[in-house]
DNA sequence: CTTGCCCGGGAAATCGATTTCTGGCACGCT
DNA sequence: AGCGTGCCAGAAATCGATTTCCCGGGCAAG
């Protein structure tokens, strides 16, 4: 790997001039030409490490998410990656497994690596952003409690309302809700949307026993759905507030034939290969990829020096693809 | 962010001694104690950038894969991430979209960032590893043509045989195969397994028109399956050689009722939320996560200085979960 | 008692870029 | 003609750690 000194020597100029040519400062055309020729000749790629040390930040962005195997975060990561790459940044993937210790370890690493910025889907209610020492951060999907930072989220209340409305339109009257852990804002807000929709339709707050908290995972959704199916009086609709629990609920429904068909289920969040999802399920899409893109755009702006007050962007692209129930 | 000089000053020693304490070289206990206290006091985290510059490699590993939204690569990434993290390395995610230009861009970046090593799932038949300048590389999933490097793959021929055998056991006699692009080794090998199994069962090579090449993507699988379903003489089984095309084929089968049930489909590779996959499909699991773990282990060994000749590891954990056909 | 070796720690070089600082040259204004 | 004023490029400082290199002191062997 050639260094800037070898390029300088070959071109007969100083290293400073090589740097200037490569970074856009004005340099006489003949020198610049010699430098470019020399760089080409030696197949020179500047050491990003040395550059990062001097510039005090690298061209890396940390993407800290709870679970890379969840298609929601995968799509989000894709949005981040595409946007970052277009701006010349690479993305470091940090899987926290919903563990706040791992999260803060990764935030320390991001600082120690002098990464340009961090996009964080917080694992818990509170995140320790102290170790970042002022480096740009954008929160995505969930907003960390007690920090006034840029945030990009989906309209969870609206999504909850839309999912519930889809079941109400089908004439369902006793609609339960399986949501995530108490205290997590997406979990609470989606349940609030469910409550809102039912109040709007019936004029009464829903029976509190119809609200179930699980852990946002497949098994949790399956188990809670199983319990709801066995409970009396019978429910005729279930709103499930994320994709994994939704898949679990569908598994439960499929395993208990005759109880409640897929048409009684509404899911917030997308399942991969929608072609394989039982027909009739109501799906309220979340703009996962767009969340990632917008978060990356905000972060890139901060990296570029934008010092305006923190923004809270809410994407409401949720009104989308409801799968129609099977005709007849 | 405190520097090693501040720690040295506070502890009343030289920066060299601080470095020695933190990196394990023998230092008198009283000095070491003072250094540790000072580091604690200042919440000192060494700059990885400076360290990388001097050490000539960072604690980052590049994971170059074609598509982060494919659950196979997601699981693989998870395996890499877990193994790398346990050894103190972080993973940089590089999505190539099957584009060899993007692949070589990322390889250049890996070298410029002085990353510790690269795990590469090659996008095409040939990969340009030249820019890596001798940095450790491990190929995973596919083996790059013309490079003698460590490789970790699944037993594709065996997987092809197993998938075909599952359909033969169900009494299917005219079994087609939808595989990936010609020239890609996983694509060819899995088709070879299909051919082998049919020859073993019938004593004849299969009708060449039963072998279809698609692009390893959902739409390709759907379209080829659609064509096969309309072709005459009728096929009564289809082996599909990856997960995305498998999902596409299932979509085609579902959309054309009466043609061929899900029991006529065998898929190599896992679909997420198997609970949602139509019952009866034969699935031959690929050890995606284990591929990632093994690749990471091999790479870590190389980073650690292992200079033995390149190894080719073939994982055959494929014998796994066939979903039983619906009884009756 | 002297020579030599070992060991621990400080001073300084090093990694490779960027960025100030500085000097020389050309040009314009009075 | 003399004195700024820019502008361009080279010299050198800088980023923050690691790693030689070297020196002084302690201890063992001759």
XYZ file of C-alpha atoms (C1' of nucleotides) in Angstrom:
716
model
C 0.000 0.000 0.000
C 1.601 3.202 -1.215
C 1.766 6.203 1.104
C 1.344 9.860 0.383
C 5.120 10.318 0.727
C 5.844 7.928 -2.106
C 3.318 9.700 -4.283
C 4.895 13.027 -3.374
C 8.366 11.750 -4.194
C 7.273 10.317 -7.520
C 5.485 13.512 -8.473
C 8.360 15.656 -7.231
C 6.225 17.673 -4.823
C 5.637 17.785 -1.084
C 3.118 15.517 0.668
C 1.107 18.601 1.539
C 0.574 19.262 -2.128
C -0.550 15.709 -2.747
C -3.072 16.066 0.039
C -4.278 19.351 -1.417
C -4.752 17.883 -4.855
C -6.690 14.953 -3.495
C -8.840 17.077 -1.227
C -9.754 19.842 -3.605
C -7.660 22.802 -2.494
C -6.405 24.903 -5.400
C -3.112 23.728 -6.845
C -1.412 24.717 -10.096
C -2.605 22.529 -12.924
C 0.786 21.103 -13.899
C 1.580 19.993 -10.353
C -1.905 18.606 -9.919
C -1.501 16.626 -13.109
C 1.794 15.140 -11.966
C 0.260 14.241 -8.611
C -2.728 12.548 -10.185
C -0.495 10.621 -12.531
C 1.727 9.502 -9.668
C -1.264 8.487 -7.540
C -2.670 6.514 -10.434
C 0.694 4.920 -11.109
C 1.111 3.738 -7.535
C -2.569 2.830 -7.113
C -2.607 5.118 -4.104
C -5.453 4.829 -1.620
C -5.093 7.239 1.308
C -5.017 5.620 4.720
C -8.345 6.338 6.299
C -6.839 5.569 9.646
C -4.289 8.346 9.406
C -6.908 10.684 8.048
C -9.308 9.844 10.855
C -6.646 10.458 13.462
C -5.930 13.895 12.115
C -9.494 14.856 11.210
C -10.767 13.474 14.495
C -13.519 11.502 12.874
C -13.728 8.568 10.489
C -16.100 7.859 7.617
C -17.888 5.205 9.611
C -21.373 5.358 11.028
C -22.435 3.029 13.817
C -25.873 1.518 13.462
C -26.917 0.192 16.843
C -29.999 -2.011 16.682
C -31.553 -4.654 18.894
C -31.737 -7.490 16.401
C -30.381 -7.838 12.914
C -32.493 -10.927 12.352
C -35.721 -8.954 12.646
C -36.773 -7.975 9.116
C -37.899 -4.596 10.376
C -34.385 -3.703 11.424
C -32.952 -5.342 8.364
C -34.977 -3.064 6.142
C -34.067 -0.112 8.310
C -30.402 -1.065 8.064
C -30.731 -1.240 4.343
C -32.082 2.296 4.231
C -29.230 3.529 6.383
C -26.644 1.666 4.356
C -27.815 2.971 1.019
C -28.004 6.570 2.167
C -24.699 6.451 4.012
C -22.879 4.774 1.169
C -24.086 7.385 -1.286
C -22.454 10.002 0.944
C -19.196 8.071 1.216
C -19.758 6.568 4.635
C -19.725 2.920 5.652
C -21.956 1.387 8.278
C -20.798 -0.572 11.294
C -23.410 -2.989 12.460
C -23.935 -3.263 16.190
C -26.360 -5.855 17.473
C -27.427 -5.235 21.055
C -29.909 -8.066 21.563
C -31.990 -5.607 23.575
C -29.178 -5.533 26.111
C -28.348 -2.064 27.421
C -24.874 -3.162 28.533
C -24.009 -4.235 25.034
C -25.506 -1.028 23.795
C -23.250 1.111 25.922
C -20.237 -1.007 25.024
C -20.921 -0.285 21.386
C -21.370 3.404 22.059
C -17.960 3.470 23.739
C -16.447 1.739 20.753
C -18.068 4.230 18.418
C -16.404 7.027 20.346
C -13.044 5.244 20.562
C -13.117 4.607 16.831
C -13.923 8.273 16.342
C -16.838 7.299 14.179
C -18.606 10.132 12.418
C -21.899 9.458 14.143
C -24.337 6.965 15.582
C -27.813 5.867 14.608
C -29.382 4.248 17.607
C -32.506 2.166 17.988
C -32.496 2.199 21.777
C -32.584 -1.160 23.515
C -34.264 -0.005 26.686
C -35.993 2.964 28.132
C -32.787 4.713 29.034
C -29.608 4.880 27.027
C -26.278 6.092 28.266
C -25.143 8.551 25.646
C -22.479 10.058 27.884
C -19.589 8.100 26.416
C -20.277 9.560 22.994
C -18.858 12.867 24.146
C -20.924 15.039 21.870
C -20.633 12.948 18.760
C -23.756 13.206 16.542
C -26.523 10.748 17.386
C -29.897 10.135 15.844
C -32.443 7.915 17.554
C -34.643 5.802 15.334
C -37.775 3.736 15.918
C -37.833 4.483 19.629
C -36.983 7.715 21.403
C -34.582 7.434 24.302
C -35.958 8.821 27.509
C -34.413 11.989 28.824
C -32.290 12.971 25.851
C -33.122 15.822 23.579
C -31.732 14.484 20.326
C -32.859 14.019 16.743
C -35.458 11.308 16.542
C -37.070 9.505 13.636
C -40.064 7.374 14.443
C -43.124 5.966 12.776
C -46.555 7.208 13.774
C -47.271 4.471 16.267
C -50.567 5.843 17.496
C -51.802 6.163 13.933
C -50.622 2.648 13.169
C -52.487 1.306 16.182
C -55.610 3.113 15.077
C -55.314 1.874 11.508
C -54.815 -1.731 12.545
C -57.801 -1.592 14.872
C -59.929 0.188 12.287
C -59.256 -2.601 9.805
C -60.806 -5.097 12.198
C -63.687 -2.792 13.126
C -64.515 -2.442 9.455
C -64.815 -6.185 9.300
C -67.456 -6.034 11.955
C -65.326 -7.291 14.813
C -66.550 -6.022 18.155
C -64.398 -7.609 20.816
C -60.894 -6.730 19.784
C -57.879 -7.485 21.956
C -54.400 -6.009 21.671
C -51.082 -7.736 22.173
C -48.409 -5.146 22.613
C -44.810 -4.993 23.801
C -43.347 -4.292 27.214
C -44.858 -1.531 29.312
C -42.750 1.609 29.313
C -41.478 1.271 25.770
C -42.912 4.112 23.761
C -43.703 2.224 20.565
C -45.435 -0.384 22.663
C -47.506 2.126 24.606
C -48.347 4.300 21.635
C -49.605 1.473 19.470
C -51.783 0.273 22.310
C -53.020 3.830 22.684
C -54.011 3.832 19.031
C -55.988 0.652 19.629
C -57.691 2.250 22.623
C -58.435 5.412 20.626
C -59.984 3.516 17.729
C -62.203 1.468 19.960
C -63.315 4.500 21.933
C -64.062 6.336 18.720
C -66.148 3.440 17.469
C -67.975 2.435 20.646
C -67.786 5.458 22.866
C -66.337 3.349 25.652
C -62.795 2.509 26.725
C -61.993 -1.087 25.949
C -62.024 -3.783 28.601
C -58.531 -3.522 30.167
C -58.171 -7.300 30.251
C -58.049 -7.189 26.470
C -54.672 -5.456 26.586
C -51.804 -7.895 26.881
C -48.131 -7.148 27.233
C -45.548 -9.465 25.737
C -41.916 -9.089 24.783
C -42.094 -8.173 21.090
C -40.881 -11.679 20.190
C -42.386 -14.593 18.310
C -43.002 -16.812 21.319
C -44.528 -14.010 23.321
C -47.024 -13.319 20.555
C -47.829 -16.982 20.182
C -48.409 -17.511 23.875
C -50.516 -14.409 24.458
C -52.584 -15.147 21.380
C -53.102 -18.701 22.620
C -54.309 -17.381 25.958
C -56.642 -14.918 24.299
C -58.123 -17.644 22.108
C -58.919 -19.735 25.160
C -60.305 -16.827 27.184
C -63.962 -16.097 27.734
C -65.831 -14.190 26.558
C -64.372 -14.951 23.147
C -62.424 -12.297 21.311
C -63.146 -11.900 17.627
C -60.168 -9.777 16.744
C -56.548 -9.258 17.823
C -54.329 -6.315 17.084
C -50.672 -7.284 17.363
C -48.204 -4.434 17.566
C -45.109 -5.802 15.915
C -44.093 -8.229 13.215
C -42.528 -10.998 15.300
C -45.426 -11.235 17.737
C -47.739 -11.037 14.747
C -46.127 -14.092 13.222
C -46.439 -15.803 16.577
C -50.113 -14.921 16.801
C -50.693 -16.294 13.323
C -48.946 -19.485 14.332
C -51.248 -19.753 17.346
C -54.323 -19.127 15.253
C -53.261 -21.682 12.663
C -52.551 -24.232 15.369
C -56.014 -23.808 16.915
C -58.377 -24.395 14.027
C -61.872 -23.122 14.343
C -61.014 -20.469 16.878
C -60.353 -17.292 14.985
C -59.290 -17.091 11.393
C -56.424 -15.011 10.075
C -58.996 -12.389 9.147
C -59.369 -11.592 12.809
C -55.704 -10.607 13.086
C -54.236 -7.212 12.364
C -50.483 -6.775 12.491
C -48.416 -3.634 12.732
C -45.251 -4.207 10.767
C -44.417 -6.239 7.728
C -43.746 -9.916 7.415
C -41.287 -11.025 4.765
C -42.646 -12.783 1.704
C -46.127 -11.450 2.070
C -47.111 -14.041 -0.493
C -46.740 -16.651 2.207
C -48.766 -14.837 4.834
C -52.247 -16.305 5.259
C -54.728 -14.382 3.176
C -57.001 -12.032 5.036
C -54.587 -10.804 7.672
C -54.642 -7.055 7.986
C -51.161 -5.617 7.738
C -50.276 -2.056 8.623
C -46.907 -1.439 7.055
C -44.239 0.484 8.844
C -41.846 2.507 6.706
C -38.781 0.708 7.994
C -36.493 1.510 5.134
C -37.597 5.116 5.073
C -36.943 5.420 8.784
C -33.389 4.317 8.116
C -32.993 6.680 5.189
C -34.333 9.640 7.095
C -32.219 8.871 10.143
C -29.153 8.661 7.942
C -30.010 11.949 6.255
C -30.427 13.699 9.590
C -27.187 12.237 10.853
C -25.301 13.228 7.724
C -26.585 16.761 8.157
C -25.294 16.835 11.733
C -21.963 15.443 10.622
C -21.898 18.199 8.057
C -22.157 20.728 10.848
C -25.890 21.377 11.104
C -26.353 22.857 14.576
C -30.062 23.582 14.512
C -32.175 22.395 17.459
C -32.958 18.655 17.601
C -35.750 17.536 15.322
C -38.391 14.899 15.844
C -39.461 13.417 12.550
C -42.544 11.223 12.506
C -43.096 9.223 9.350
C -46.665 8.281 8.807
C -46.362 6.152 5.736
C -48.442 3.603 7.583
C -51.767 3.966 5.812
C -50.545 1.333 3.377
C -51.133 -2.201 2.270
C -53.966 -3.873 4.033
C -54.482 -7.284 2.626
C -58.094 -7.660 1.692
C -59.982 -10.500 3.314
C -60.761 -13.439 1.105
C -63.892 -12.553 -0.854
C -66.936 -14.465 0.268
C -12.091 12.237 25.718
C -8.939 11.888 27.775
C -5.673 10.962 26.093
C -2.898 8.704 27.236
C -0.782 11.764 27.987
C -3.254 13.089 30.505
C -3.415 9.713 32.175
C 0.388 9.592 32.248
C 0.583 13.056 33.758
C -1.991 12.274 36.421
C -0.264 9.024 37.337
C 3.162 10.646 37.246
C 4.600 8.228 34.696
C 5.419 8.285 30.999
C 2.825 7.539 28.316
C 4.841 4.455 27.436
C 4.199 3.056 30.867
C 0.498 3.728 30.600
C 0.442 1.848 27.350
C 2.362 -1.019 28.897
C -0.003 -1.286 31.823
C -3.021 -1.297 29.554
C -1.547 -3.807 27.150
C -0.199 -6.326 29.571
C 3.560 -5.777 29.539
C 5.163 -6.215 32.959
C 5.192 -3.052 35.035
C 5.948 -2.608 38.765
C 2.787 -3.025 40.794
C 2.778 0.422 42.390
C 3.105 2.217 39.060
C 0.499 -0.041 37.482
C -1.868 0.735 40.323
C -1.407 4.472 39.907
C -1.972 4.152 36.165
C -5.142 2.157 36.577
C -6.456 4.623 39.124
C -5.700 7.536 36.833
C -7.318 5.820 33.857
C -10.395 5.099 35.914
C -10.484 8.638 37.221
C -10.361 10.162 33.747
C -12.649 7.536 32.212
C -9.898 6.891 29.702
C -10.736 4.969 26.534
C -7.737 4.604 24.229
C -8.202 6.007 20.755
C -8.624 3.054 18.481
C -7.735 5.262 15.578
C -4.303 6.054 16.929
C -3.776 2.447 17.893
C -4.808 1.247 14.449
C -2.431 3.662 12.786
C 0.495 2.383 14.789
C -0.484 -1.295 14.867
C -1.363 -1.195 11.212
C -4.688 -2.850 11.681
C -7.929 -1.997 13.439
C -10.329 -4.161 15.425
C -12.857 -4.083 12.643
C -13.856 -6.946 10.390
C -15.588 -6.287 7.098
C -18.477 -8.575 6.264
C -19.169 -8.287 2.569
C -22.440 -9.896 1.561
C -24.785 -9.598 -1.389
C -27.985 -8.771 0.473
C -28.632 -7.981 4.097
C -32.353 -8.416 3.567
C -31.967 -12.096 2.746
C -32.523 -14.042 5.976
C -29.762 -16.445 5.031
C -27.186 -13.689 5.108
C -28.794 -12.155 8.140
C -28.309 -15.352 10.078
C -24.799 -15.650 8.731
C -24.098 -12.077 9.788
C -25.388 -12.869 13.214
C -22.957 -15.750 13.528
C -20.087 -13.560 12.437
C -21.102 -10.756 14.741
C -21.380 -12.925 17.825
C -18.060 -14.644 17.256
C -16.223 -11.455 16.364
C -17.635 -9.521 19.277
C -16.569 -12.213 21.709
C -13.024 -11.709 20.448
C -13.198 -7.930 20.734
C -13.829 -7.140 17.096
C -16.677 -5.205 15.557
C -18.267 -5.956 12.217
C -18.651 -3.539 9.341
C -21.550 -4.429 7.155
C -21.029 -4.155 3.425
C -23.971 -4.784 1.146
C -22.937 -5.431 -2.429
C -26.322 -6.105 -4.030
C -24.552 -8.778 -6.097
C -22.602 -5.983 -7.771
C -18.899 -6.737 -8.218
C -18.057 -3.043 -8.529
C -19.551 -2.334 -5.155
C -17.759 -5.374 -3.867
C -14.366 -4.132 -4.937
C -15.128 -0.655 -3.620
C -15.772 -2.168 -0.230
C -12.610 -4.236 -0.399
C -10.628 -1.070 -1.089
C -12.257 0.595 1.869
C -11.438 -2.375 4.069
C -7.793 -1.992 3.119
C -7.814 1.792 3.516
C -9.393 1.457 6.949
C -6.709 -1.093 7.780
C -9.389 -3.484 8.901
C -8.184 -6.634 10.574
C -9.728 -8.874 7.949
C -12.549 -9.537 5.546
C -15.255 -12.153 5.369
C -16.528 -12.237 1.841
C -19.570 -13.861 0.313
C -18.527 -13.247 -3.287
C -20.991 -11.439 -5.494
C -19.871 -12.928 -8.765
C -17.672 -15.612 -10.148
C -14.532 -13.555 -9.848
C -13.571 -11.219 -7.081
C -10.750 -8.739 -7.177
C -8.849 -9.382 -3.996
C -5.805 -7.459 -5.160
C -6.622 -4.264 -3.321
C -6.576 -6.108 -0.018
C -2.799 -6.320 -0.207
C -2.437 -9.502 1.740
C -4.944 -8.727 4.451
C -6.660 -11.889 5.786
C -9.761 -12.948 3.852
C -12.159 -15.808 4.318
C -14.717 -16.662 1.675
C -18.064 -17.873 2.860
C -21.051 -19.474 1.122
C -19.452 -19.282 -2.291
C -15.828 -19.819 -3.229
C -14.262 -17.160 -5.408
C -12.814 -18.511 -8.589
C -9.051 -18.508 -8.921
C -8.086 -17.625 -5.369
C -6.589 -20.087 -2.970
C -7.997 -18.777 0.276
C -9.843 -20.094 3.295
C -13.361 -21.041 2.371
C -16.388 -22.028 4.416
C -19.303 -23.448 2.514
C -22.293 -25.643 3.055
C -22.432 -29.023 1.367
C -24.415 -27.903 -1.632
C -24.340 -31.189 -3.487
C -25.547 -32.988 -0.390
C -28.281 -30.398 0.099
C -29.406 -30.844 -3.491
C -29.515 -34.590 -3.011
C -31.430 -34.332 0.259
C -34.020 -31.976 -1.173
C -34.564 -34.217 -4.171
C -34.660 -37.335 -2.020
C -37.445 -35.805 0.059
C -39.608 -35.523 -3.042
C -38.639 -38.954 -4.356
C -39.717 -40.440 -1.033
C -43.087 -38.907 -1.578
C -43.371 -40.797 -4.810
C -42.734 -37.890 -7.124
C -41.261 -39.015 -10.411
C -40.976 -35.954 -12.600
C -38.980 -33.540 -10.509
C -37.733 -30.255 -11.873
C -35.043 -28.043 -10.418
C -34.952 -24.270 -10.264
C -31.451 -23.161 -9.520
C -29.440 -19.952 -9.624
C -27.286 -18.463 -12.358
C -25.009 -20.764 -14.320
C -21.407 -20.477 -13.243
C -22.091 -19.800 -9.574
C -20.819 -22.762 -7.607
C -23.663 -23.049 -5.098
C -26.064 -22.910 -7.987
C -24.263 -25.581 -9.978
C -23.575 -27.846 -7.039
C -27.132 -27.922 -5.789
C -28.344 -28.734 -9.277
C -25.710 -31.436 -9.398
C -27.142 -32.894 -6.201
C -30.564 -32.945 -7.820
C -29.116 -34.697 -10.874
C -27.264 -37.191 -8.682
C -30.332 -38.093 -6.665
C -32.448 -38.626 -9.734
C -29.788 -40.723 -11.414
C -29.404 -42.786 -8.279
C -33.144 -43.375 -8.133
C -33.930 -43.923 -11.795
C -30.620 -44.856 -13.349
C -31.046 -42.122 -15.928
C -29.954 -38.520 -16.126
C -32.926 -36.213 -15.763
C -34.539 -34.488 -18.709
C -32.361 -31.359 -19.207
C -35.446 -29.226 -19.800
C -36.325 -29.795 -16.163
C -33.356 -27.721 -15.062
C -34.135 -24.020 -14.954
C -31.790 -21.178 -14.156
C -33.087 -18.078 -12.387
C -31.428 -15.310 -10.430
C -31.737 -16.524 -6.828
C -34.454 -13.939 -6.232
C -38.136 -14.130 -5.332
C -39.479 -13.082 -8.706
C -37.191 -15.429 -10.576
C -38.429 -18.359 -8.525
C -42.041 -17.339 -8.996
C -41.720 -16.954 -12.739
C -39.817 -20.164 -13.354
C -42.186 -22.098 -11.132
C -45.116 -20.613 -13.025
C -43.593 -21.726 -16.304
C -42.945 -25.197 -14.988
C -46.527 -25.506 -13.759
C -47.825 -24.652 -17.215
C -45.365 -26.902 -19.033
C -46.173 -30.293 -20.439
C -45.673 -33.037 -19.520
C -46.624 -31.991 -16.030
C -44.008 -31.921 -13.305
C -44.988 -33.343 -9.940
C -42.106 -31.950 -7.933
C -39.817 -28.942 -7.899
C -36.520 -28.589 -6.093
C -35.693 -24.939 -5.518
C -32.125 -24.181 -4.566
C -32.425 -21.134 -2.351
C -34.818 -19.544 0.076
C -35.949 -16.493 -1.928
C -36.718 -18.464 -5.074
C -38.376 -21.037 -2.836
C -40.721 -18.428 -1.454
C -41.415 -17.311 -5.007
C -42.176 -20.850 -6.077
C -44.561 -21.261 -3.164
C -46.262 -18.051 -4.160
C -46.662 -19.391 -7.704
C -48.049 -22.681 -6.455
C -50.469 -20.948 -4.121
C -51.623 -18.658 -6.905
C -52.316 -21.564 -9.263
C -54.631 -23.782 -7.277
C -54.950 -27.357 -8.331
C -51.611 -27.446 -10.061
C -49.138 -28.741 -7.558
C -49.476 -28.517 -3.819
C -46.813 -27.295 -1.449
C -45.927 -30.932 -0.846
C -44.401 -31.020 -4.283
C -41.892 -28.328 -3.379
C -38.540 -28.855 -1.743
C -36.520 -25.812 -0.763
C -32.872 -25.545 0.099
C -32.514 -22.871 2.739
C -34.717 -21.643 5.517
C -37.686 -19.342 5.379
C -38.289 -17.118 8.360
C -41.251 -17.903 10.607
C -41.521 -21.469 9.486
C -44.886 -21.464 11.217
C -46.197 -19.431 8.304
C -44.807 -21.649 5.581
C -47.454 -23.869 4.009
C -47.434 -27.269 5.651
C -45.891 -30.047 3.657
C -43.055 -28.152 2.028
C -39.780 -29.975 2.331
C -37.098 -27.726 3.760
C -33.415 -28.551 3.751
C -31.848 -26.217 6.256
C -28.546 -24.574 5.595
C -26.357 -23.865 8.597
C -26.210 -20.140 7.908
C -25.303 -19.013 11.362
C -22.690 -21.733 11.720
C -21.148 -20.712 8.418
C -20.738 -17.245 9.816
C -19.317 -18.500 13.084
C -16.836 -20.793 11.384
C -15.774 -18.108 8.927
C -15.213 -15.731 11.810
C -13.199 -18.319 13.713
C -10.985 -18.988 10.699
C -10.500 -15.293 10.126
C -9.655 -14.648 13.760
C -7.057 -17.386 13.575
C -5.487 -15.746 10.524
C -5.539 -12.383 12.236
C -3.817 -14.068 15.141
C -0.999 -15.065 12.818
C -1.997 -18.550 11.684
C 0.001 -19.118 8.504
C -1.006 -22.670 7.679
C -2.155 -23.446 4.139
C -5.666 -22.300 3.201
C -8.453 -24.525 4.427
C -11.728 -25.436 2.828
C -14.355 -26.156 5.436
C -17.584 -27.750 4.308
C -20.409 -27.762 6.825
C -22.935 -30.445 6.237
C -25.475 -29.646 8.872
C -28.061 -29.954 6.133
C -29.694 -33.247 7.086
C -32.114 -31.263 9.207
C -35.701 -30.237 9.469
C -37.865 -31.642 6.789
C -41.406 -30.642 7.398
C -43.548 -33.709 7.262
C -46.329 -33.713 4.683
C -49.818 -33.296 6.036
C -50.974 -36.733 7.138
C -53.650 -38.182 4.909
C 35.537 -6.137 43.955
C 34.576 -5.992 39.220
C 32.281 -7.384 35.068
C 28.250 -8.544 32.782
C 23.445 -9.487 32.308
C 18.723 -8.599 33.079
C 14.934 -5.747 33.834
C 12.020 -1.803 34.168
C 10.834 2.601 32.589
C 11.594 7.197 30.214
C 12.701 9.590 25.770
C 11.904 9.644 21.291
C 10.705 7.643 16.811
C 6.907 5.972 14.342
C 2.431 5.115 11.848
C 0.367 8.457 7.420
C -2.434 11.704 6.635
C -4.056 16.928 7.336
C -3.246 21.594 8.404
C -1.024 25.420 10.102
C 2.875 28.318 9.431
C 6.101 30.548 6.599
C 8.697 32.228 2.754
C 9.063 33.650 -1.957
C 7.208 35.472 -5.969
C 4.152 38.271 -8.801
C 1.149 41.865 -9.247
C -1.121 46.233 -8.303
C -1.447 50.649 -6.222
C 0.383 55.128 -4.890
C 10.310 53.049 -7.371
C 8.584 51.237 -3.117
C 5.342 48.926 -0.421
C 1.680 46.139 0.552
C -1.419 42.047 -0.834
C -2.386 37.639 -2.356
C -1.408 33.214 -3.589
C 0.930 28.948 -3.905
C 3.794 25.323 -2.256
C 7.107 23.418 0.991
C 8.504 22.683 5.996
C 7.036 21.276 10.054
C 3.569 20.500 13.686
C -0.175 17.656 14.793
C -3.549 13.827 15.845
C -2.721 9.710 20.062
C -1.324 5.589 20.620
C 2.637 1.795 20.299
C 7.256 0.400 20.152
C 11.854 0.704 19.643
C 16.075 2.363 21.819
C 18.761 3.326 25.609
C 20.119 4.138 30.302
C 20.538 3.179 35.175
C 20.279 0.085 38.912
C 20.231 -4.453 41.019
C 21.967 -8.926 41.240
C 24.782 -13.010 40.183
C 28.978 -14.993 38.695
C 33.979 -14.878 38.315
